[in-house]
């Protein structure tokens, strides 16, 4: 068993966490499209819990990298440092994690845009109804 096997397991934990986050973010996007505010709120609560897990994993990763003498190194730098055998294990994990992060960011940006559009539509509807700006002092 390689000295990098614990590190590889942490990367797998990141991949599983991002799989879960992608699912939550997709539900949030779908809910925003369907104007289901309570579902969007529920997703945001799940995201907050996942962020705490993410922070914990990040601390674990940093500690493991320090233990392995790779403190502060990027994944690419780690691949240059490790044996070919370890590289064959780590490189696909790094690539998979990178893809998951990109997927998450893409869906997250779409959800954010949809929520902003919904807020704009609400403000416009309120303005049209009252004939006043939502931020007007007379409201």
Coordinates of N, CA and C in Angstrom, one line a residue:
X1 N 0.8 -1.2 0.0 CA 0.0 0.0 0.0 C 0.9 1.2 0.0
X2 N 0.6 2.2 -0.8 CA 1.4 3.4 -1.0 C 1.2 4.4 0.1
X3 N 2.2 5.2 0.4 CA 2.1 6.2 1.4 C 1.0 7.3 1.0
X4 N 0.7 7.3 -0.3 CA -0.3 8.3 -0.8 C -1.7 7.8 -0.8
X5 N -1.9 6.5 -0.3 CA -3.3 5.9 -0.4 C -4.2 6.7 0.5
X6 N -3.8 7.2 1.6 CA -4.7 8.0 2.5 C -5.1 9.3 1.8
X7 N -4.1 9.9 1.1 CA -4.4 11.1 0.3 C -5.4 10.8 -0.8
X8 N -5.2 9.7 -1.5 CA -6.2 9.3 -2.5 C -7.6 9.1 -2.0
X9 N -7.7 8.6 -0.8 CA -9.0 8.4 -0.2 C -9.7 9.8 0.1
X10 N -8.9 10.7 0.5 CA -9.4 12.1 0.8 C -9.9 12.7 -0.5
X11 N -9.2 12.5 -1.6 CA -9.6 13.0 -2.9 C -11.0 12.3 -3.3
X12 N -11.1 11.0 -3.0 CA -12.3 10.3 -3.3 C -13.5 10.9 -2.5
X13 N -13.2 11.3 -1.2 CA -14.2 11.9 -0.4 C -14.6 13.2 -1.0
X14 N -13.7 14.0 -1.5 CA -14.0 15.2 -2.2 C -14.9 14.9 -3.4
X15 N -14.6 13.9 -4.2 CA -15.4 13.6 -5.4 C -16.9 13.2 -4.9
X16 N -17.0 12.4 -3.9 CA -18.3 12.1 -3.4 C -19.1 13.3 -2.9
X17 N -18.4 14.2 -2.2 CA -19.0 15.4 -1.7 C -19.5 16.3 -2.9
X18 N -18.7 16.4 -3.9 CA -19.1 17.2 -5.1 C -20.2 16.5 -5.9
X19 N -20.3 15.2 -5.9 CA -21.4 14.5 -6.5 C -22.7 14.9 -5.8
X20 N -22.6 14.9 -4.5 CA -23.8 15.3 -3.7 C -24.1 16.8 -3.9
X21 N -23.1 17.7 -3.9 CA -23.4 19.1 -4.2 C -24.0 19.3 -5.6
X22 N -23.5 18.6 -6.6 CA -24.0 18.7 -7.9 C -25.5 18.4 -7.9
X23 N -25.9 17.3 -7.2 CA -27.3 16.9 -7.1 C -28.1 18.0 -6.5
X24 N -27.6 18.6 -5.4 CA -28.4 19.6 -4.6 C -28.5 20.9 -5.5
X25 N -27.4 21.2 -6.2 CA -27.4 22.4 -7.0 C -28.3 22.2 -8.2
X26 N -28.4 21.0 -8.8 CA -29.3 20.8 -9.9 C -30.8 20.9 -9.4
X27 N -31.0 20.4 -8.2 CA -32.4 20.5 -7.6 C -32.7 22.0 -7.4
X28 N -31.7 22.8 -7.0 CA -31.9 24.2 -6.7 C -32.2 24.9 -8.1
X29 N -31.5 24.5 -9.1 CA -31.8 25.1 -10.4 C -33.1 24.8 -10.9
X30 N -33.5 23.5 -10.8 CA -34.8 23.1 -11.3 C -35.9 23.7 -10.5
X31 N -35.7 23.9 -9.2 CA -36.7 24.6 -8.3 C -36.8 26.0 -8.6
X32 N -35.7 26.7 -8.9 CA -35.7 28.1 -9.3 C -36.5 28.3 -10.6
X33 N -36.3 27.4 -11.6 CA -37.0 27.5 -12.9 C -38.5 27.3 -12.6
X34 N -38.8 26.4 -11.7 CA -40.3 26.2 -11.4 C -40.8 27.1 -10.4
X35 N -40.1 28.1 -10.0 CA -40.5 29.1 -8.9 C -40.9 28.4 -7.6
X36 N -40.3 27.4 -7.2 CA -40.6 26.6 -6.0 C -39.6 27.1 -4.9
X37 N -39.9 28.3 -4.3 CA -39.0 28.9 -3.4 C -38.7 28.1 -2.2
X38 N -39.6 27.3 -1.6 CA -39.3 26.5 -0.5 C -38.3 25.4 -0.8
X39 N -38.3 24.9 -2.0 CA -37.3 23.9 -2.4 C -35.9 24.6 -2.6
X40 N -35.9 25.8 -3.1 CA -34.6 26.5 -3.2 C -34.0 26.7 -1.8
X41 N -34.9 27.1 -0.9 CA -34.4 27.4 0.5 C -33.9 26.1 1.1
X42 N -34.6 25.0 0.9 CA -34.1 23.7 1.4 C -32.7 23.3 0.8
X43 N -32.6 23.6 -0.5 CA -31.3 23.3 -1.1 C -30.2 24.2 -0.5
X44 N -30.5 25.4 -0.2 CA -29.5 26.3 0.4 C -29.1 25.8 1.7
X45 N -30.0 25.3 2.5 CA -29.7 24.7 3.8 C -28.7 23.5 3.7
X46 N -29.0 22.7 2.7 CA -28.2 21.5 2.4 C -26.8 21.9 2.0
X47 N -26.7 23.0 1.2 CA -25.4 23.5 0.7 C -24.6 24.0 1.9
X48 N -25.2 24.7 2.9 CA -24.5 25.1 4.1 C -23.9 24.0 4.8
X49 N -24.6 22.9 5.0 CA -24.1 21.7 5.6 C -22.9 21.1 4.8
X50 N -23.0 21.1 3.5 CA -22.0 20.6 2.7 C -20.7 21.5 2.7
X51 N -20.9 22.7 2.9 CA -19.8 23.7 3.0 C -19.0 23.4 4.2
X52 N -19.6 23.0 5.3 CA -18.9 22.7 6.5 C -18.1 21.4 6.3
X53 N -18.7 20.4 5.6 CA -18.0 19.2 5.3 C -16.8 19.5 4.4
X54 N -17.0 20.4 3.4 CA -15.9 20.8 2.5 C -14.8 21.4 3.3
X55 N -15.1 22.2 4.2 CA -14.0 22.9 5.0 C -13.2 21.8 5.8
X56 N -14.0 20.9 6.4 CA -13.3 19.8 7.1 C -12.4 18.9 6.2
X57 N -12.9 18.6 5.1 CA -12.1 17.8 4.1 C -10.9 18.6 3.7
X58 N -11.0 19.9 3.5 CA -9.9 20.7 3.1 C -8.8 20.7 4.1
X59 N -9.2 20.8 5.4 CA -8.3 20.8 6.5 C -7.6 19.4 6.5
X60 N -8.3 18.4 6.3 CA -7.8 17.0 6.3 C -6.8 16.8 5.2
X61 N -7.1 17.4 4.0 CA -6.2 17.3 2.8 C -5.0 18.0 3.1
X62 N -5.1 19.2 3.7 CA -3.9 20.0 3.9 C -3.0 19.3 4.9
X63 N -3.6 18.7 6.0 CA -2.8 18.0 7.0 C -2.1 16.8 6.4
X64 N -2.8 16.1 5.5 CA -2.2 14.9 4.9 C -1.1 15.3 3.9
X65 N -1.3 16.4 3.2 CA -0.2 16.9 2.3 C 1.0 17.3 3.1
X66 N 0.8 17.9 4.2 CA 1.9 18.3 5.1 C 2.7 17.1 5.6
X67 N 1.9 16.1 6.0 CA 2.5 14.8 6.5 C 3.3 14.2 5.4
X68 N 2.9 14.3 4.2 CA 3.6 13.7 3.0 C 4.7 14.5 2.5
X69 N 4.9 15.7 3.1 CA 6.0 16.6 2.6 C 5.6 17.3 1.3
X70 N 4.3 17.5 1.1 CA 3.8 18.2 -0.1 C 3.0 19.4 0.2
X71 N 3.3 20.0 1.4 CA 2.5 21.1 1.9 C 2.5 22.3 0.8
X72 N 1.3 22.8 0.5 CA 1.2 23.9 -0.4 C 1.4 23.6 -1.9
X73 N 1.6 22.3 -2.2 CA 1.8 22.0 -3.6 C 0.4 21.8 -4.3
X74 N 0.4 22.2 -5.6 CA -0.8 21.9 -6.4 C -0.9 20.5 -6.8
X75 N -2.0 20.0 -7.3 CA -2.2 18.6 -7.7 C -1.1 18.3 -8.8
X76 N -0.9 19.2 -9.7 CA 0.0 19.0 -10.8 C 1.4 18.9 -10.2
X77 N 1.8 19.7 -9.2 CA 3.1 19.6 -8.6 C 3.2 18.2 -7.8
X78 N 2.1 17.8 -7.2 CA 2.2 16.5 -6.5 C 2.5 15.4 -7.5
X79 N 1.8 15.4 -8.7 CA 2.0 14.4 -9.7 C 3.5 14.4 -10.2
X80 N 4.1 15.5 -10.2 CA 5.5 15.5 -10.6 C 6.4 14.9 -9.5
X81 N 5.9 15.0 -8.3 CA 6.8 14.5 -7.1 C 6.6 13.0 -6.8
X82 N 5.5 12.5 -7.1 CA 5.2 11.1 -6.7 C 5.8 10.1 -7.7
X83 N 5.8 8.8 -7.3 CA 6.2 7.7 -8.1 C 5.3 7.6 -9.3
X84 N 5.7 6.9 -10.3 CA 4.8 6.6 -11.5 C 3.6 5.8 -11.0
X85 N 3.8 4.8 -10.1 CA 2.7 4.0 -9.6 C 1.7 4.9 -8.9
X86 N 2.1 5.8 -8.1 CA 1.2 6.7 -7.4 C 0.5 7.7 -8.3
X87 N 1.3 8.1 -9.3 CA 0.7 9.0 -10.3 C -0.4 8.3 -11.1
X88 N -0.3 7.1 -11.4 CA -1.3 6.3 -12.1 C -2.6 6.2 -11.3
X89 N -2.5 6.3 -10.0 CA -3.7 6.3 -9.1 C -4.2 7.7 -8.9
X90 N -3.3 8.7 -8.7 CA -3.8 10.0 -8.3 C -4.3 10.8 -9.5
X91 N -3.6 10.7 -10.7 CA -4.0 11.6 -11.8 C -5.4 11.4 -12.2
X92 N -6.0 10.2 -12.4 CA -7.4 10.1 -12.7 C -8.3 10.7 -11.6
X93 N -7.9 10.6 -10.4 CA -8.7 11.1 -9.3 C -8.7 12.7 -9.4
X94 N -7.6 13.2 -9.6 CA -7.5 14.7 -9.8 C -8.3 15.2 -11.0
X95 N -8.3 14.4 -12.1 CA -9.0 14.8 -13.3 C -10.5 14.7 -13.0
X96 N -10.9 13.6 -12.3 CA -12.4 13.5 -12.0 C -12.8 14.6 -11.1
X97 N -12.0 14.9 -10.0 CA -12.4 15.9 -9.1 C -12.5 17.3 -9.8
X98 N -11.6 17.6 -10.7 CA -11.6 18.8 -11.5 C -12.9 18.9 -12.3
X99 N -13.3 17.8 -13.0 CA -14.5 17.8 -13.7 C -15.7 18.0 -12.9
X100 N -15.7 17.4 -11.7 CA -16.9 17.6 -10.8 C -17.0 19.0 -10.4
X101 N -15.8 19.6 -10.1 CA -15.8 21.0 -9.6 C -16.4 21.9 -10.8
X102 N -15.9 21.7 -12.0 CA -16.4 22.4 -13.1 C -17.9 22.3 -13.3
X103 N -18.4 21.0 -13.2 CA -19.8 20.8 -13.3 C -20.6 21.5 -12.3
X104 N -20.1 21.5 -11.0 CA -20.8 22.2 -9.9 C -20.8 23.7 -10.2
X105 N -19.7 24.2 -10.6 CA -19.7 25.7 -10.9 C -20.6 26.1 -12.0
X106 N -20.7 25.3 -13.0 CA -21.6 25.6 -14.1 C -23.0 25.6 -13.7
X107 N -23.4 24.5 -13.0 CA -24.8 24.4 -12.5 C -25.1 25.5 -11.5
X108 N -24.2 25.8 -10.6 CA -24.3 26.8 -9.6 C -24.5 28.2 -10.2
X109 N -23.7 28.5 -11.3 CA -23.9 29.8 -12.0 C -25.2 29.9 -12.6
X110 N -25.7 28.8 -13.2 CA -27.0 28.8 -13.8 C -28.1 29.0 -12.8
X111 N -28.0 28.4 -11.7 CA -29.0 28.5 -10.6 C -29.0 30.0 -10.1
X112 N -27.8 30.6 -9.9 CA -27.7 31.9 -9.5 C -28.4 32.9 -10.4
X113 N -28.1 32.7 -11.7 CA -28.7 33.5 -12.8 C -30.2 33.4 -12.7
X114 N -30.7 32.2 -12.6 CA -32.2 32.0 -12.6 C -32.8 32.7 -11.3
X115 N -32.2 32.6 -10.2 CA -32.7 33.2 -9.0 C -32.7 34.7 -9.1
X116 N -31.6 35.3 -9.7 CA -31.6 36.7 -10.0 C -32.6 37.1 -10.9
X117 N -32.9 36.3 -12.0 CA -34.0 36.7 -12.9 C -35.3 36.7 -12.2
X118 N -35.5 35.7 -11.4 CA -36.8 35.6 -10.6 C -37.0 36.8 -9.7
X119 N -35.9 37.2 -9.0 CA -36.0 38.4 -8.2 C -36.3 39.7 -9.0
X120 N -35.6 39.8 -10.2 CA -35.9 40.9 -11.1 C -37.4 40.9 -11.5
X121 N -37.9 39.8 -11.8 CA -39.3 39.7 -12.2 C -40.3 40.1 -11.1
X122 N -39.9 39.7 -9.9 CA -40.7 40.0 -8.7 C -40.7 41.5 -8.5
X123 N -39.5 42.1 -8.6 CA -39.4 43.6 -8.4 C -40.2 44.3 -9.5
X124 N -40.1 43.8 -10.7 CA -40.8 44.4 -11.8 C -42.3 44.3 -11.6
X125 N -42.8 43.2 -11.1 CA -44.2 43.0 -10.9 C -44.7 43.9 -9.8
X126 N -43.9 44.1 -8.7 CA -44.2 45.0 -7.6 C -44.3 46.4 -8.1
X127 N -43.3 46.8 -8.9 CA -43.3 48.1 -9.5 C -44.5 48.4 -10.3
X128 N -44.9 47.5 -11.2 CA -46.0 47.6 -12.1 C -47.3 47.7 -11.3
X129 N -47.4 46.9 -10.2 CA -48.6 46.9 -9.4 C -48.8 48.2 -8.6
X130 N -47.7 48.7 -8.0 CA -47.8 49.9 -7.2 C -47.5 51.2 -7.9
X131 N -46.9 51.0 -9.0 CA -46.5 52.2 -9.7 C -45.4 53.0 -9.1
X132 N -44.8 52.3 -8.1 CA -43.7 52.9 -7.4 C -42.5 52.0 -7.4
X133 N -41.3 52.5 -7.1 CA -40.2 51.7 -7.0 C -40.3 51.0 -5.7
X134 N -39.8 49.7 -5.6 CA -39.8 48.9 -4.4 C -39.0 49.6 -3.3
X135 N -38.0 50.3 -3.7 CA -37.1 51.0 -2.7 C -37.6 52.4 -2.3
X136 N -38.7 52.8 -2.9 CA -39.2 54.1 -2.6 C -39.5 54.3 -1.1
X137 N -39.3 55.5 -0.6 CA -39.5 55.8 0.8 C -41.0 55.8 1.1
X138 N -41.8 56.0 0.2 CA -43.2 56.1 0.4 C -43.9 54.7 0.5
X139 N -43.2 53.7 0.2 CA -43.8 52.3 0.2 C -43.9 51.9 1.6

